[in-house]
Amino acid sequence: MTHNVKRISNLFIMLLVTSFLAACATVPTGSTSSSSSKSDVVGGVYVGTETIEMLAVNVPDRVFYAYDSYSLTASAQATLGKQAKWLKANPSASIAIEGHADERGTREYNLALGDRRASSAKDYLMSQGISSNRISTISYGKERPVSNSSNDTSWSQNRRSVSVRTN
Amino acid sequence: MRIVKYLIVISLLFINSAFALIEIDITEGNREPLPVAITSFFYDEVDSIKLNEISKNLSEVVSADLERCGLFAAIDKDAFIQKNPAMHLRPRFEDWRLIKAQALVTGRLKLVDDDKLRVEFRLWDTLAEKEIEALVLITTTDNWRRISHMIADKVYERLTGEGGYFDTRILYVAESGPKNKRIKKLSIMDQDGANHRFLTSGKELVLTPRFNPVKQEITYLSYFKNLPRVYLLNIETGNQEVVGDFPGMTFAPRFSPDGSKIIMSLAKDGNSDIYVMELKSRVVTRLTTNSAIDTSPSYSPDGKKITFNSDRGGSQQIYVMDNDGRNQKRISSEGGNYATPVWSPRGDLIAFTKNFKGSYAIGVMRTNGEGERLLTENWYQEAPSWSPNGRVLTFYRETPTNEAGQGHSSTLWSIDLTGFNERKIDTPEDGSDPSWSNLMQ
């Protein structure tokens, strides 16, 4: 009997999953990706929350940049401000900042651009009182995208610098 | 890697070389390919076990080389009228003219002392009824492929008046896996795709390999131990070393024309500048000090000038400077972003990547920036590398990835300086960052 109940509930879950998938399929195409993509990119900079991971609780690990730019938006500065605060509260922590570019640029130039972005984020953290010897930088150019598609949203997600804890 | 175990080249005859009647003007773009008859080389019956295959393969490789360059059409062997070995001494020219062959390649193979292969080849002008080139090569039998390329080079050189480029190799990065976890391996192959091999395992990210113009040595960028640095690899011994001791990422390496120096970018505190290191003395000289990005340096063939990429004027443009860093001058001016300048081995042109109105073109301009010509435009392509005779460029091209993560490819291509004869170069996996070797020594 118990066994039967379990099987029935399994079946029920399967039905639920199926109807959920069906519901997804009936959602007008593009509503999850392209309509959000329009609102998630402002002035060439990604402002959404996809792909972002946490360096610590309530401390996002990455900031985003406009095409061929390394200047920090207000929102990037806010994120880096949180990272600085966390680094102050955790004086033994060290980080590496990885600089990245999107695929729309030559490999060698993008390596230099990734370095610029990582350094720009590092400079900001230093301006907030974090010692430079706690922050290393590395550029991956366009070699390690986080999003594989060739569209504006993916590219804006890939134009980023990511702070990763190294100890 | 073994290049030539044993190779003797004897120039047989140079009859009336100044009066050849067949001449191909390769500066002309869309010309009709010249019909050439490439016969199977003859051999003595006693050698047939060893030479049967070689004879067949050799003429196929020569035909393939000549056809691929776009200037020649190999006539189907079934159409040949004269089929006896006498053609190698005295071809019946009227038979060859009848099947429209304007040039005829004949040859003889022979095994000589202890399994050496003696290859005799002649090139005939069927209209003038004259031998216009002849050569004897003695080598080991396993070298037949290189001999084939050398013969194709001789034919090309004699009929175009330009240096050949078939006895060469292409170094590139083999790519596999999804973009966010791409595996990249240094790879090398003959110019026609034969003798392909991987030089690295794919464990480390590797980028932008380039040949030393005079040695079996390459320079490239490796992320070994997560420290992106320029490396040097001897492809004969497998010896590998990091180039110099720099306080930041070194990248975009290229050899000087004499192979004695490596020029590259160093990224430090967000600024990339160009440095040169003399390999023997390890002396490093800084050539640019601009706070903008300076990268992708490439020497002129005489070593006196350097072209490079900089965004110091607000956008990516091409610059030229003296080899000591003086007289830095922008040369690109047609609008759009320019990158990856590479000086032609002939010295007169600079090839580049241009990003303009959302597409990417491979083009050439004169060294003062005038005479810009775009050879091919596409969704994404970059990184031109010259054939050693400066007549052909190889580069890589990418296709976009759709929302479902499909459609992406990265492939190697070649195109003539004329903008014609664009061809995909087949590789076992995807490919990028091609570098064309000089003619092998």
CSV table of C-alpha atoms in Angstrom, one decimal, chain A residues 33-34 67-68 70 98 103-113 115-116 119-120 122-123 138-151 155, chain B residues 179-180 182 184 205 207-208 210 221 223 226 228 249 251-252 267 269-270 272 292-293 296 311 316 339 355 358 360 379-380 382 396 400-403 432-433:
chain,number,residue,atom,x,y,z
A,33,SER,CA,15.3,35.5,-23.5
A,34,SER,CA,14.8,38.4,-25.9
A,67,TYR,CA,31.5,47.6,-25.5
A,68,ASP,CA,35.2,48.3,-25.8
A,70,TYR,CA,36.6,49.7,-19.0
A,98,GLU,CA,39.5,38.1,-14.0
A,103,GLU,CA,33.7,37.7,-28.9
A,104,ARG,CA,33.4,40.8,-31.1
A,105,GLY,CA,37.0,41.9,-31.2
A,106,THR,CA,40.4,40.6,-32.2
A,107,ARG,CA,42.0,38.1,-29.8
A,108,GLU,CA,45.1,40.2,-28.9
A,109,TYR,CA,43.3,43.5,-28.5
A,110,ASN,CA,40.8,41.7,-26.2
A,111,LEU,CA,43.6,40.3,-24.0
A,112,ALA,CA,44.7,43.9,-23.5
A,113,LEU,CA,41.1,45.0,-22.9
A,115,ASP,CA,43.6,43.4,-18.5
A,116,ARG,CA,42.3,47.0,-18.6
A,119,SER,CA,42.8,46.7,-13.5
A,120,SER,CA,40.0,49.2,-13.5
A,122,LYS,CA,41.3,46.6,-8.9
A,123,ASP,CA,42.0,50.4,-8.9
A,138,ILE,CA,44.4,38.1,-14.9
A,139,SER,CA,43.0,38.8,-18.4
A,140,TYR,CA,41.2,36.0,-20.3
A,141,GLY,CA,40.4,38.3,-23.2
A,142,LYS,CA,37.5,36.6,-25.1
A,143,GLU,CA,38.6,33.1,-24.2
A,144,ARG,CA,36.3,32.3,-21.4
A,145,PRO,CA,32.8,33.7,-22.1
A,146,VAL,CA,30.1,32.9,-19.5
A,147,SER,CA,27.3,33.0,-22.1
A,148,ASN,CA,27.8,31.3,-25.5
A,149,SER,CA,25.2,32.9,-27.7
A,150,SER,CA,26.1,35.5,-30.3
A,151,ASN,CA,23.6,38.3,-29.3
A,155,TRP,CA,27.9,39.8,-25.2
B,179,LYS,CA,32.9,28.2,-26.2
B,180,ASN,CA,32.8,28.6,-22.4
B,182,ARG,CA,37.0,25.6,-25.2
B,184,LYS,CA,42.9,24.6,-27.4
B,205,LEU,CA,45.0,27.5,-22.8
B,207,LEU,CA,46.9,31.2,-28.2
B,208,THR,CA,48.6,32.9,-31.2
B,210,ARG,CA,54.0,32.1,-34.6
B,221,LEU,CA,51.0,32.6,-25.4
B,223,TYR,CA,48.2,30.1,-19.6
B,226,ASN,CA,47.3,30.5,-14.8
B,228,PRO,CA,49.6,34.1,-19.2
B,249,MET,CA,50.9,39.2,-18.9
B,251,PHE,CA,51.2,38.4,-25.2
B,252,ALA,CA,51.0,39.0,-29.0
B,267,ALA,CA,50.2,44.3,-19.9
B,269,ASP,CA,48.4,47.9,-14.4
B,270,GLY,CA,45.9,48.1,-17.2
B,272,SER,CA,49.7,47.4,-22.7
B,292,ALA,CA,46.6,53.4,-24.5
B,293,ILE,CA,46.6,49.8,-25.7
B,296,SER,CA,49.9,43.1,-32.2
B,311,ASP,CA,43.7,52.7,-29.6
B,316,GLN,CA,41.7,50.9,-32.8
B,339,ALA,CA,43.6,45.4,-35.9
B,355,ASN,CA,35.7,45.9,-38.1
B,358,GLY,CA,29.2,45.2,-37.9
B,360,TYR,CA,34.9,41.9,-40.2
B,379,TRP,CA,30.5,37.9,-39.7
B,380,TYR,CA,33.8,37.4,-37.9
B,382,GLU,CA,40.7,37.9,-38.1
B,396,TYR,CA,40.4,32.2,-39.3
B,400,PRO,CA,27.7,32.9,-34.7
B,401,THR,CA,26.1,30.8,-32.0
B,402,ASN,CA,22.3,30.8,-31.9
B,403,GLU,CA,20.1,31.1,-28.7
B,432,SER,CA,42.1,29.5,-35.3
B,433,ASP,CA,45.2,31.7,-35.2
